[in-house]
Structures are given as structure tokens and as C-alpha cells.
Short mmCIF file of C-alpha atoms (C1' of nucleotides) in Angstrom, two decimals:
data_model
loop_
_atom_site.label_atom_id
_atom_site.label_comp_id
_atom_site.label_asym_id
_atom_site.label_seq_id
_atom_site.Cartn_x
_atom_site.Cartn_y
_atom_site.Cartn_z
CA UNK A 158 0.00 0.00 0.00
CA UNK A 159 2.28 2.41 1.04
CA UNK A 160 5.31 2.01 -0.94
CA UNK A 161 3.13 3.08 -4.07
CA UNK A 162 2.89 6.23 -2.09
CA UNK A 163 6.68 6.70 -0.92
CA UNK A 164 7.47 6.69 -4.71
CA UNK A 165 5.38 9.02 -5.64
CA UNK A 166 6.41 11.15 -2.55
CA UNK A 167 9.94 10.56 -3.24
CA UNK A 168 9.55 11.97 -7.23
CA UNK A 169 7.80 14.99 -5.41
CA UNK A 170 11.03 16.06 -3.77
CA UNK A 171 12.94 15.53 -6.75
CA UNK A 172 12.52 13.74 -10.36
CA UNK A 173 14.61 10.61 -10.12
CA UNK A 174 15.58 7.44 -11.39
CA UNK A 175 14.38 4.21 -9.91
CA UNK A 176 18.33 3.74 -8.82
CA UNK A 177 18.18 7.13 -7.34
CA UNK A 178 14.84 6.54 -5.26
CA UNK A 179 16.45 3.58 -3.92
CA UNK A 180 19.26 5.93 -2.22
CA UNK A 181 16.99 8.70 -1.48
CA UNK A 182 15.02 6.35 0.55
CA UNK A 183 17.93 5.24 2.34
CA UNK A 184 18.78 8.99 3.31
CA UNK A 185 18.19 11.21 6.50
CA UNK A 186 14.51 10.41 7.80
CA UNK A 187 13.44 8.57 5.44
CA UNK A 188 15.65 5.46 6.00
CA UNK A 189 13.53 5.16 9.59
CA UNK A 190 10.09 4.87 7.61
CA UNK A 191 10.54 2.86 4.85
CA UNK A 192 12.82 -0.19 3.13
CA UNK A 193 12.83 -0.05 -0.62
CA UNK A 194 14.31 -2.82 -2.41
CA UNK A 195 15.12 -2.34 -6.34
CA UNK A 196 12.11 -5.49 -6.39
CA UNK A 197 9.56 -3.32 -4.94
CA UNK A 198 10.70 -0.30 -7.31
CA UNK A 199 10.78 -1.52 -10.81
CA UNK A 200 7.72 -3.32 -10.92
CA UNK A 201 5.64 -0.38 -8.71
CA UNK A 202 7.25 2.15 -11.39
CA UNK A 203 5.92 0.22 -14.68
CA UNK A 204 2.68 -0.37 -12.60
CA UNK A 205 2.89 3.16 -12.00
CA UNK A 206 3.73 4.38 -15.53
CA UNK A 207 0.76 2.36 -16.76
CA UNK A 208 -1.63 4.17 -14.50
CA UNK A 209 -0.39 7.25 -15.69
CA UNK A 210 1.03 8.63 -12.50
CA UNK A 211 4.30 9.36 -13.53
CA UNK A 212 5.84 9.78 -16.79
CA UNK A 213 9.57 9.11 -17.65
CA UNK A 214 12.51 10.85 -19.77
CA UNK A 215 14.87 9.24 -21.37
CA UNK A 216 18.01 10.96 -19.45
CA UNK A 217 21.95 10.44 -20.64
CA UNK A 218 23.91 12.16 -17.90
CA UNK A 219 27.68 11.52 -18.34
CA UNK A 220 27.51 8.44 -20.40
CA UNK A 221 25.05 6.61 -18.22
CA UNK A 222 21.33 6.18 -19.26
CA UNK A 223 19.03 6.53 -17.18
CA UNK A 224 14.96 6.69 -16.82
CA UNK A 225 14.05 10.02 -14.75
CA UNK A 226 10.69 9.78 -13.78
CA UNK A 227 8.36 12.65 -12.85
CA UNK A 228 4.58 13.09 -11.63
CA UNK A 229 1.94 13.53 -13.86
CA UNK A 230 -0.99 16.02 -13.60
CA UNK A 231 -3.15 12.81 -12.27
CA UNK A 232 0.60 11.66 -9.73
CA UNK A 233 0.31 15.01 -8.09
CA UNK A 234 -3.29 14.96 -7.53
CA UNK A 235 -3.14 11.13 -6.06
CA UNK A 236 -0.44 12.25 -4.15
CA UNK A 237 -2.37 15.49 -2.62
CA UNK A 238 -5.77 12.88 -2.20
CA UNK A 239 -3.24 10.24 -0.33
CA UNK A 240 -1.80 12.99 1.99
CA UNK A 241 -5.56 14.29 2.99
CA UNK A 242 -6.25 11.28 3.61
CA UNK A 243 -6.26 10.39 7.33
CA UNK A 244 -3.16 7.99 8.08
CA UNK A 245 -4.07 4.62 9.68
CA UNK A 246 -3.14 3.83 13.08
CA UNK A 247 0.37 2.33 12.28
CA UNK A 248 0.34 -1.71 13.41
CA UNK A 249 1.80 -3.10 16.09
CA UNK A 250 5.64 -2.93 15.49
CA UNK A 251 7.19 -6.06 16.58
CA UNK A 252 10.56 -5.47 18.08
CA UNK A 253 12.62 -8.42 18.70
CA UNK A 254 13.70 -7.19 21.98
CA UNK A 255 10.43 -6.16 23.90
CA UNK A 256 9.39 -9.54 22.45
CA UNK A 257 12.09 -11.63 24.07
CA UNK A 258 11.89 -9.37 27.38
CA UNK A 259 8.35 -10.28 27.87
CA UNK A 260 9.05 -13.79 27.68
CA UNK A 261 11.91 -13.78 29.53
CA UNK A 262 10.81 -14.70 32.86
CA UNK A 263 9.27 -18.07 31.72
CA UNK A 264 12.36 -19.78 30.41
CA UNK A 265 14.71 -19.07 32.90
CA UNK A 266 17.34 -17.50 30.82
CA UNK A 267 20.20 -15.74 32.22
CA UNK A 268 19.75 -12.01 33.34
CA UNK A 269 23.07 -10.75 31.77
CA UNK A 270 22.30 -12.30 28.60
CA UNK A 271 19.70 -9.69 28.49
CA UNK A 272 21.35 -7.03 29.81
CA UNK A 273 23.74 -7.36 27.33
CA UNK A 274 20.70 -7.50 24.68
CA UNK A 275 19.76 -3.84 26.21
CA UNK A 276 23.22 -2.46 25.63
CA UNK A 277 23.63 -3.86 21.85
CA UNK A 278 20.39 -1.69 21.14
CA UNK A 279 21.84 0.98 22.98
CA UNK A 280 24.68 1.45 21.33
CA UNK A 281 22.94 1.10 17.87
CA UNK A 282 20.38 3.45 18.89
CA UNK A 283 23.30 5.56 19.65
CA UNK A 284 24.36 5.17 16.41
CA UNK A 285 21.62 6.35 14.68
CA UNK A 286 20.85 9.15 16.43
CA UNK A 287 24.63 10.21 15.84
CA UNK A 288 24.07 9.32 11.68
CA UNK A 289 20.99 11.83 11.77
CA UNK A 290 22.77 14.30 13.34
CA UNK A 291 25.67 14.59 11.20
CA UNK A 292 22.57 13.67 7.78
CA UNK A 293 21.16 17.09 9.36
CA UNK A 294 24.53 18.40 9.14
CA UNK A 295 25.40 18.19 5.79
CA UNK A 296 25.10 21.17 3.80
CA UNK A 297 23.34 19.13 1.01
CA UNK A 298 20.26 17.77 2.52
CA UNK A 299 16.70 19.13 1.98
CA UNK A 300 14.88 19.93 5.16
CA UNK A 301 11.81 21.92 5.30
CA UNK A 302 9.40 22.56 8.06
CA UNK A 303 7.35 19.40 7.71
CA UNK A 304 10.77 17.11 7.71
CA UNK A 305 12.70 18.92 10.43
CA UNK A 306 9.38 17.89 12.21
CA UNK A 307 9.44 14.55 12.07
CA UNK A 308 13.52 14.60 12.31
CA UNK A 309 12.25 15.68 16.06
CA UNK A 310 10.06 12.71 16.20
CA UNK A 311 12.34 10.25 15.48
CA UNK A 312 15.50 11.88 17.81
CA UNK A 313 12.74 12.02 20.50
CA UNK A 314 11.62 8.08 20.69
CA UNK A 315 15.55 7.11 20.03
CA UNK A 316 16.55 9.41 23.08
CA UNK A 317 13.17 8.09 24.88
CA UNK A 318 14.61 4.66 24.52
CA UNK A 319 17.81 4.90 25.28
CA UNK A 320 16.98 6.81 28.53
CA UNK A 321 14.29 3.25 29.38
CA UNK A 322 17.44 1.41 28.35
CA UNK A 323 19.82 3.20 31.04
CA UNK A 324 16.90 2.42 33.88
CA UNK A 325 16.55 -1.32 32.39
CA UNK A 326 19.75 -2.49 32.49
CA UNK A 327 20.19 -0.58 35.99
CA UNK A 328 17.15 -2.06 37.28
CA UNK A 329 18.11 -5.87 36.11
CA UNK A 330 21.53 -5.08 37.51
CA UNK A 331 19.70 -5.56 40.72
CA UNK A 332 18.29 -8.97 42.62
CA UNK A 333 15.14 -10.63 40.50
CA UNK A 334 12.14 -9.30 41.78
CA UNK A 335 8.96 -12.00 42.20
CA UNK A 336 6.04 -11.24 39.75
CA UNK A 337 4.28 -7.89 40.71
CA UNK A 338 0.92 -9.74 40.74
CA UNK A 339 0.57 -13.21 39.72
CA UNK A 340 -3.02 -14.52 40.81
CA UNK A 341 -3.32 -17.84 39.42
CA UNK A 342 0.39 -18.54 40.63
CA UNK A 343 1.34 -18.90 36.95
CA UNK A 344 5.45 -18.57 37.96
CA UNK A 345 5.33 -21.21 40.10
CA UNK A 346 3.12 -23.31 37.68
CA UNK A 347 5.81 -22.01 34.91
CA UNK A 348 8.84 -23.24 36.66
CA UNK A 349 7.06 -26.79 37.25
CA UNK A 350 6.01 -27.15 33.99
CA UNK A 351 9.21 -26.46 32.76
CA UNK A 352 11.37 -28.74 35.48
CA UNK A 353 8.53 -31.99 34.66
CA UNK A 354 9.09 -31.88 30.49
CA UNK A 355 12.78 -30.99 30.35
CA UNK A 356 13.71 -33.58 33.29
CA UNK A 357 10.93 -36.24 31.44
CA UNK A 358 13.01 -36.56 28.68
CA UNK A 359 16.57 -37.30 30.45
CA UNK A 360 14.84 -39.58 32.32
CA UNK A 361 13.70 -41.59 29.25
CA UNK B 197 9.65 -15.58 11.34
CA UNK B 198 8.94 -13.70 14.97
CA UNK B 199 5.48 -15.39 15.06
CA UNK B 200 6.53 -18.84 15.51
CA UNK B 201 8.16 -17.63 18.58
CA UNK B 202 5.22 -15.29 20.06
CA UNK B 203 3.83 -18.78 19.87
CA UNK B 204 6.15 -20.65 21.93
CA UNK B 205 6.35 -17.60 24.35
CA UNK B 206 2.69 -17.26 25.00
CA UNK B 207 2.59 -21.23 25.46
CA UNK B 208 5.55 -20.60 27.94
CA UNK B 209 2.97 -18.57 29.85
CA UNK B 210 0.04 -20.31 29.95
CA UNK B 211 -0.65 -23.79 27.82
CA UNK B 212 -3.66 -22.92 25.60
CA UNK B 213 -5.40 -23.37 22.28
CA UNK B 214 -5.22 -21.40 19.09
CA UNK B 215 -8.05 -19.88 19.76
CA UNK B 216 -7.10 -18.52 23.28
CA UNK B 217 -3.75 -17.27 21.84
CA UNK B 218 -4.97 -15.22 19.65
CA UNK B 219 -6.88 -13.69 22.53
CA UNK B 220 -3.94 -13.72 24.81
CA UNK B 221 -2.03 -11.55 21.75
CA UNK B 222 -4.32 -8.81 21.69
CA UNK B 223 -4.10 -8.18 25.40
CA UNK B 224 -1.58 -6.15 27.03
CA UNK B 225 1.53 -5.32 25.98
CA UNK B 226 1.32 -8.22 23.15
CA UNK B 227 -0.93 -6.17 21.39
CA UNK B 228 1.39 -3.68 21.00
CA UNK B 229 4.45 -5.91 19.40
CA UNK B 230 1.90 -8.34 17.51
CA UNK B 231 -0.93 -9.35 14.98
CA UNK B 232 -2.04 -12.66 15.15
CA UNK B 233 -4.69 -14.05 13.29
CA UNK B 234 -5.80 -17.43 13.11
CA UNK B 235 -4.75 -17.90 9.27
CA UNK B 236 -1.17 -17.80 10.82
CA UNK B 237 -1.91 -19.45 14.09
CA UNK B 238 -3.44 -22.78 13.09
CA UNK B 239 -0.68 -24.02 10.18
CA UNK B 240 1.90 -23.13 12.55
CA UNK B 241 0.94 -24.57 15.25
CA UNK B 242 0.79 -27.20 13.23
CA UNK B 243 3.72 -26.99 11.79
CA UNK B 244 5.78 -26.39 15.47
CA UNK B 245 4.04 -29.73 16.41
CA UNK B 246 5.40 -32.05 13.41
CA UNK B 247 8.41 -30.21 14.35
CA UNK B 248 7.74 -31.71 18.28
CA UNK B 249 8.20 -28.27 19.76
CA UNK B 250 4.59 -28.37 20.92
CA UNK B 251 1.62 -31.13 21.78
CA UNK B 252 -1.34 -30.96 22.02
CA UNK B 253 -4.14 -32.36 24.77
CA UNK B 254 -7.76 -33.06 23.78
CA UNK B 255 -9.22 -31.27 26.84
CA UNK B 256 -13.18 -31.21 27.05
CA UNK B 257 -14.25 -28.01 29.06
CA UNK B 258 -17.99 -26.94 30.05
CA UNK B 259 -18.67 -29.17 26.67
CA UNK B 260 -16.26 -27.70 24.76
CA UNK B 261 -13.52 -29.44 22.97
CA UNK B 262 -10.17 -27.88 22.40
CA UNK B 263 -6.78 -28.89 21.61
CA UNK B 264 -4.28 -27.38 24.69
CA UNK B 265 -0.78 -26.72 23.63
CA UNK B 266 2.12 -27.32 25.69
CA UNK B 267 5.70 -26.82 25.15
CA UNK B 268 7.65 -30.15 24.71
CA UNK B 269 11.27 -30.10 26.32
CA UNK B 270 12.63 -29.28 22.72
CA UNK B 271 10.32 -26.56 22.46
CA UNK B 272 11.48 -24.79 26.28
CA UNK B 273 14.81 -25.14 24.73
CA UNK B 274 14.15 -23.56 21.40
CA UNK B 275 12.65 -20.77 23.43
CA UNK B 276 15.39 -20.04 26.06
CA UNK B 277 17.89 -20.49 23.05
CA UNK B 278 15.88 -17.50 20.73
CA UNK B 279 15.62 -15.75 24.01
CA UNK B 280 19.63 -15.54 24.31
CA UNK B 281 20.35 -14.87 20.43
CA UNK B 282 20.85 -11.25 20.14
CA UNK B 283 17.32 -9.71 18.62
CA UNK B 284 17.60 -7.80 15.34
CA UNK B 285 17.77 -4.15 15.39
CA UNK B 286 13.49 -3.39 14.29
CA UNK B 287 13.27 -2.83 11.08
CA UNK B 288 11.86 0.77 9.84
CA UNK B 289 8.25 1.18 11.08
CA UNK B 290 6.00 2.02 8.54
CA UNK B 291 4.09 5.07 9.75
CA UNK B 292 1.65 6.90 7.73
CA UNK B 293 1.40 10.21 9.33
CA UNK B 294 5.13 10.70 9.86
CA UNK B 295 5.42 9.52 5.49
CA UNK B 296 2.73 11.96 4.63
CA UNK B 297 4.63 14.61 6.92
CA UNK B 298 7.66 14.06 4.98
CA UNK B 299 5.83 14.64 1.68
CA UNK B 300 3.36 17.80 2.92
CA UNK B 301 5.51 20.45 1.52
CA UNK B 302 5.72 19.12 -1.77
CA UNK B 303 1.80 18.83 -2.57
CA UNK B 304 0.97 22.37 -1.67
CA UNK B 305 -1.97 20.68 0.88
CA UNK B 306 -3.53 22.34 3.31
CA UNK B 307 -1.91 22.66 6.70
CA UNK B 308 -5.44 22.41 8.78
CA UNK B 309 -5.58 18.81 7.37
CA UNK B 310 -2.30 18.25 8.98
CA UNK B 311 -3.25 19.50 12.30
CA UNK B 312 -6.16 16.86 12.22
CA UNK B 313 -4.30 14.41 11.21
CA UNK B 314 -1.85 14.99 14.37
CA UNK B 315 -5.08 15.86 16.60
CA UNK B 316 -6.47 12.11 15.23
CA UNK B 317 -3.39 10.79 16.10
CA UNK B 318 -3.27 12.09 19.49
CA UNK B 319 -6.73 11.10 20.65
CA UNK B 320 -5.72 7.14 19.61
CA UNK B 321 -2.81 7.13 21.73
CA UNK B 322 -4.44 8.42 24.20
CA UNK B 323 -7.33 6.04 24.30
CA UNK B 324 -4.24 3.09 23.70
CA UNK B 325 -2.32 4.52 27.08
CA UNK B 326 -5.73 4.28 28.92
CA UNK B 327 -6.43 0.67 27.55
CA UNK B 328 -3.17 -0.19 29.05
CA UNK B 329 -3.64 1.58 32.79
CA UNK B 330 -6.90 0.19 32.59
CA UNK B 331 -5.11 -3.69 32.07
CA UNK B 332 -2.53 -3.23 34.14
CA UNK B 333 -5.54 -1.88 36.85
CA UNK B 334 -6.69 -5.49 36.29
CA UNK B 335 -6.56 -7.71 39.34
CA UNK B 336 -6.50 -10.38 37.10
CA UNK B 337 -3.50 -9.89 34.59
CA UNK B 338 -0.25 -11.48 34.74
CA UNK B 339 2.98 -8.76 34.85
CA UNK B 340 5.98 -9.60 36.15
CA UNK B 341 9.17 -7.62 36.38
CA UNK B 342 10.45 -8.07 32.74
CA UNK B 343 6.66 -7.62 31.53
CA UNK B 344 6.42 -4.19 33.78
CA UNK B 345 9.66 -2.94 32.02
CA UNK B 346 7.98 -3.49 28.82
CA UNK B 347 4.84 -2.02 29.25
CA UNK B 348 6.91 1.08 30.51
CA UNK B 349 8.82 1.21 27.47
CA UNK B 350 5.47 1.32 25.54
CA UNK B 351 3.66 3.39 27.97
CA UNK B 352 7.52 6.14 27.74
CA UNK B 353 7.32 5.79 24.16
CA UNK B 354 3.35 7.08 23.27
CA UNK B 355 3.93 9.78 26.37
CA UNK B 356 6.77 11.23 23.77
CA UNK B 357 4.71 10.58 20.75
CA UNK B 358 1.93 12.96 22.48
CA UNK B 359 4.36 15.37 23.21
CA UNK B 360 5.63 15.69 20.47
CA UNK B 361 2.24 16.04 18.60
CA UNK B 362 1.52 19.48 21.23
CA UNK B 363 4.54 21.05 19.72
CA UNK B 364 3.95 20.05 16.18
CA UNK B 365 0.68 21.38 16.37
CA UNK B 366 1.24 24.96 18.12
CA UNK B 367 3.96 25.10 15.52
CA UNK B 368 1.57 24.60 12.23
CA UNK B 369 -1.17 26.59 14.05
CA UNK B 370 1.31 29.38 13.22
CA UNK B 371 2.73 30.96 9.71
CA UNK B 372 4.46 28.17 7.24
CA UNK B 373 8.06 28.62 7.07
CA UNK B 374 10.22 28.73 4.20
CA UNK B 375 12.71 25.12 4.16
CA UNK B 376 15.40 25.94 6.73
CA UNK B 377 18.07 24.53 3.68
CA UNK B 378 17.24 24.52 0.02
CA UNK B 379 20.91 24.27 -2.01
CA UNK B 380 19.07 23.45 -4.88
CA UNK B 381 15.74 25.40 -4.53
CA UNK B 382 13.64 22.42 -4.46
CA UNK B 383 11.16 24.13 -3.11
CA UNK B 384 11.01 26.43 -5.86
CA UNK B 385 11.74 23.41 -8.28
CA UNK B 386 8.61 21.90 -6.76
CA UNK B 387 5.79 24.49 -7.27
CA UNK B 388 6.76 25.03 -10.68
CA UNK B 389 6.68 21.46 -11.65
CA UNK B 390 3.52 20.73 -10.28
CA UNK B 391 1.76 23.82 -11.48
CA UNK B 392 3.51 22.73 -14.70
CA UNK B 393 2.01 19.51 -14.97
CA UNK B 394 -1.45 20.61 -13.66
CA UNK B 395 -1.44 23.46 -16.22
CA UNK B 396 -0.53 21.76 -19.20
CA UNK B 397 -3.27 19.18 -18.65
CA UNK B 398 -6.67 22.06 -18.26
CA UNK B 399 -5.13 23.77 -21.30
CA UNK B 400 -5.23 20.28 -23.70
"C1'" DA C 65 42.39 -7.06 -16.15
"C1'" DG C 66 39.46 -6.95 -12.29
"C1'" DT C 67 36.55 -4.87 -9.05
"C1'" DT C 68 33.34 -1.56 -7.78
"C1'" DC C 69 29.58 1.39 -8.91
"C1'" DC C 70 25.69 2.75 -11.84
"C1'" DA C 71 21.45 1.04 -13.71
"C1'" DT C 72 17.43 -1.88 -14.81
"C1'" DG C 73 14.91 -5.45 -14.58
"C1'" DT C 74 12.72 -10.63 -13.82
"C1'" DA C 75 11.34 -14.76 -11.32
"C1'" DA C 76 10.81 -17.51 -7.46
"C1'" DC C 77 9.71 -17.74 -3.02
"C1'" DC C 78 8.11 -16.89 1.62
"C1'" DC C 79 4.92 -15.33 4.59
"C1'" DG C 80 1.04 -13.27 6.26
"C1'" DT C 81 -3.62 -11.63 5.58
"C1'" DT C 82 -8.31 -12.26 3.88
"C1'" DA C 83 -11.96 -14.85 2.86
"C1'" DC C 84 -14.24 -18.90 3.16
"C1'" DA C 85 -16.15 -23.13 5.44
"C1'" DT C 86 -17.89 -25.66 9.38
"C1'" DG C 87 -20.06 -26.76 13.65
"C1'" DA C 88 -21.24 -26.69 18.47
"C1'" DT C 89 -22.74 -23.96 22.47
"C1'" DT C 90 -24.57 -20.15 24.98
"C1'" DA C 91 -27.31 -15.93 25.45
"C1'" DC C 92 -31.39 -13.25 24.15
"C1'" DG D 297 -35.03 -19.45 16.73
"C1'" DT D 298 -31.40 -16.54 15.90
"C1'" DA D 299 -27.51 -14.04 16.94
"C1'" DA D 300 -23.08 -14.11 19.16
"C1'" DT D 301 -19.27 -16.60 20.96
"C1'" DC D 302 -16.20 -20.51 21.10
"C1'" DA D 303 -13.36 -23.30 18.25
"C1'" DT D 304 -10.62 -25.12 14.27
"C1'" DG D 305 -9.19 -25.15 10.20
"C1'" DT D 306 -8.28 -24.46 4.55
"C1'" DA D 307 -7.42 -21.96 0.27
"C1'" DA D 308 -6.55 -18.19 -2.42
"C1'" DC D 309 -4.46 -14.05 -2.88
"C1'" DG D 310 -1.22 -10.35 -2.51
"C1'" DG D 311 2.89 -8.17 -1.40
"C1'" DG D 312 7.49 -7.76 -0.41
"C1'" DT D 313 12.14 -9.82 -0.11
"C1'" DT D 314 15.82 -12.57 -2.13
"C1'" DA D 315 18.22 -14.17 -5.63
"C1'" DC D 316 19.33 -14.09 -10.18
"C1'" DA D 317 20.59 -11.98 -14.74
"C1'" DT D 318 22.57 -8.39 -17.54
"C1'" DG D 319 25.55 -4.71 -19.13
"C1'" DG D 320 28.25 -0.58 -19.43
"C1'" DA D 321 31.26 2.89 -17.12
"C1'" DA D 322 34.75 4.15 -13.99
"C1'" DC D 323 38.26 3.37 -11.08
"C1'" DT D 324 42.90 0.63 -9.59
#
DNA sequence: AGTTCCATGTAACCCGTTACATGATTAC
DNA sequence: GTAATCATGTAACGGGTTACATGGAACT
């Protein structure tokens, strides 16, 4: 659904081949909202073309050809229809991490392990935040109102997590606390459980 | 990929049927990291038990049949070994508002629509940070220390989101301002290219 | 001469979602 | 009796990712 839309998005800013997009997309803000491959471009752009969205131009730039394509009367309007349009509720994002830490309880893992789980994410987090810093840096990059906006957005959850992250780790650096409230005793059931199948099979 | 294991880890909770995990998923903090529907549930589940990570029970409640799942001692050792492998950075979460952000300078759209947009956006976080003080209010749910961790990670991260969306707004309430850097005078570029294209078409 | 980069595309595959199909039980 | 809930599945479809294929230009 939405890559359709990134394209034509994308072509907004600047006419472009479907090489370029690619790198555009991987650029600044951008690269946090979407993942373009060159198989989702090339067939969205002919599907594209055929609609009559965009048009393209037949470009030789320093002995390379390439396609440039640009919106058509009919792109821009879809484009202006899509923006008015009021954005979904974005799904559930799963995140490998939360995942793991709300499971980690029941299997009895090590705490460090984890701990050391919360730091890897830190430091790419860190990462990140440095890359768009020095992307909003260069004397090259676009930013308008609208994108220096959601620049904020995304600075503000990566600092939001990496602050959680600091009073994680220093939380599970700390003696394991019992379940806050556990009615139906499922840690204690959990730990059984576990103990009768694992100790089932040596035994057999 | 992530599914199969949402499996195992809501088994590692509580043993249940397909039915009751897809229940399970959209309480809590699950819902916030996963979709589940019973398309994928059932052929994995399947699947997982050929593979002998699971069995199943024939269990025949207030006349109801239903298979119960339970986590064979591969299957707790599949978990706690996922559990220690080091979780992917998340991939780039697709969000509409923040991609038709992005684009809003580019379509010459109205700022109000924007705003309500943001506004929109504001009011279903808001109602998704009650759901969760009303669970967590629940005598009844499960949350232990990792789980509590992870629902304030969730609970940090849509406190920033709203935030955020205040100072968006009061910013677009007031006068548009020209991109902050423009090299290349996109900007410029833009307008003419899409009045271009919108031109040329009324005049053929 | 060989590797990297620019540039465009196709085809197979995986995976998840949607829709469909079924049937029993409980609530109104 | 009829609607809603519990309960389990299958099949088709769609969409994106991965891998593959190609070719010229530029750099080393």
C-alpha cells in the first residue's frame, strides 16, 4: 500500500531514477520509515507508468542512461488525495527485543544475557541518532518545516529509549524481583512445567 | 519468522489453544508488538508440532472441545535459546502520518488537514495509554518484572509521541516557514513542476 | 584485467492476511 | 429461533524480499 505512495512522494522532492529513489530512501529520515528494495521499485514504477502517475525521460547524464521519472498532472493529484487522507493507526511494530523481554521470565534464561541485549540496542540506537545528526549536518540535505518535524520525532523516541534502556539495564543489575501480581500462581506453575518436560526426557 | 516464537512464548505462559492465543495476543503489551490471526496461528501450530516443539491435549471443558498446547522439552529449549540470540535491530516502522509529513511540503496541501491528522493521532494514543492503565488496573492480569519494564517502554514511548504532537501542532497553528536549507531550490523546483504539470493538462 | 559502482529489470519464493467453510454452544 | 461466541481449520491471494541476470562505465 504504502510504498506506491513513498514513490510518488519521493519523485515529489525531486525527479529521479528508480536507482536514485532507492538511495533517497535510504537517506536522512526517510531510511527510519521505509525499506525499498530495487524489487519493490521496478515493478511499482511500470505499474505506475501504466496508470499514468508518472511519466519518464529518457536521461543520458555523463555516459550513463538513465529513466528520470516525474509526476503527472493525475501523480500530483493522487499524491495530494493520499496525503488528505487520514493515516491509519500504524500496526503493532514487533521489536525483537520487547518480544524476548516479555518472555523472559518463563524460560529461565540468564539475566546478563539480556542485559547485554539492552546495551547492543543501545549502542545502535546511539548510532543512529549520531548518523541523523551529522545527515542534518550536511550542507546538502533538503529539510523543510514538515521534515525537520518529524527529524524531532524520530530523535525524541531514540533518546526516549535509550533513557528506558539506562533504567533497564540498571534495574536488572539488581536482585530478581517476584512477579508484581501473579493470581493464578502462573510462575510457580511455569517453573514446574518447565522442570517436569525438560527432566521427562533425560529420564527416558 | 517472529510469530513462531510469540507462539512458543505465549505457550511458555500459559498452555492454551489457538483460539485462546490469539486472545492472549491482543491483550496487554502483546498487542502492541503483535498481529495474530488465526490464518497464521493454526498451520503453525501445526507446523511447530510435526516439528515436536509443541503437543497438544484433547481437553473437554464446560462441553467444549479444544486442543491445549504445551511446550515439549525441545520446544522450552528452542525458546530459552531464541531468548539468548541477540534480537535484530526493528526494522523501519511504517508510519503513515510521519510519510505523509515528509511529503506535505511538496503537494501544496492544506496545513489544517495536517493538524487533524496529528489531533487524530493524538486522541488514539491516548485512548491506547488508557487501555493499558486500565489492564494493568486489572486484578486479574499477569505482569511480572520483565513484563512491567515493557509495558513502561510502551507506555515512555506514546507519552513522547503525544508530546511531540503538542509542539507540532502549536507550531503549524502558526505561519508556514520557508525550508530551513534549500541548495538546490527544491522548493522552488517543486511548485513550478507541479503547477507545470497541472497546467498543461486544463489547457489540452 | 578486475573490481566496484551505476542502472534496470525478472522470477521464485516466503509469509502473512483475507476470505471462506464448518459446527457446536450459549445468550437473548 | 437466531444471533453471538467458542473453536478449528483451509485456500486463495497479494505483497514484499531474495536471488538471479545483464551490461556498461569508472576506477585501480
Amino acid at each position: 500500500m504504502s510504498i506506491e505512495h513513498t514513490i510518488l512522494g519521493i519523485i515529489s522532492l525531486v525527479p529521479c531514477s528508480g536507482y536514485d529513489m532507492k538511495a533517497e530512501a535510504e537517506r536522512g529520515s526517510l531510511s527510519m520509515l521505509s525499506a525499498l528494495g530495487f524489487g519493490s521499485i521496478y515493478p511499482r514504477l511500470k505499474q505506475l507508468e501504466e496508470e499514468g502517475l508518472v511519466e519518464t525521460q529518457q536521461v543520458e547524464t555523463e555516459g550513463r542512461r538513465k529513466k528520470i521519472y516525474e509526476l503527472t498532472a493525475d501523480g500530483w493529484r493522487e499524491l495530494a488525495r493520499w496525503l488528505e487522507e487520514p493515516p491509519g493507526y500504524p500496526l503493532p511494530s514487533r521489536d525483537d527485543l520487547l518480544m524476548k523481554m516479555l518472555f523472559w521470565g518463563t524460560a529461565g534464561a540468564d539475566r546478563t544475557a539480556l542485559i547485554e541485549h539492552l546495551r547492543a540496542r543501545r549502542d545502535e540506537s546511539l548510532e543512529v541518532l549520531d548518523y541523523l545528526a551529522e545527515w542534518q549536518a550536511n550542507e546538502t540535505a533538503f529539510i523543510d518545516e514538515y521534515g525537520l518535524l518529524v527529524l524531532t520525532y524520530i530523535k525524541t523516541r531514540l533518546e526516549a529509549e535509550i533513557s528506558w534502556i539506562a533504567l533497564a539495564t540498571a534495574q536488572l543489575e539488581g536482585p530478581p524481583e517476584l512477579p508484581l501480581r501473579d493470581k493464578q500462581w502462573l510462575a510457580v506453575l511455569q517453573k514446574a512445567r518447565r522442570s517436569k518436560a525438560l527432566d521427562q526426557e533425560t529420564h527416558s
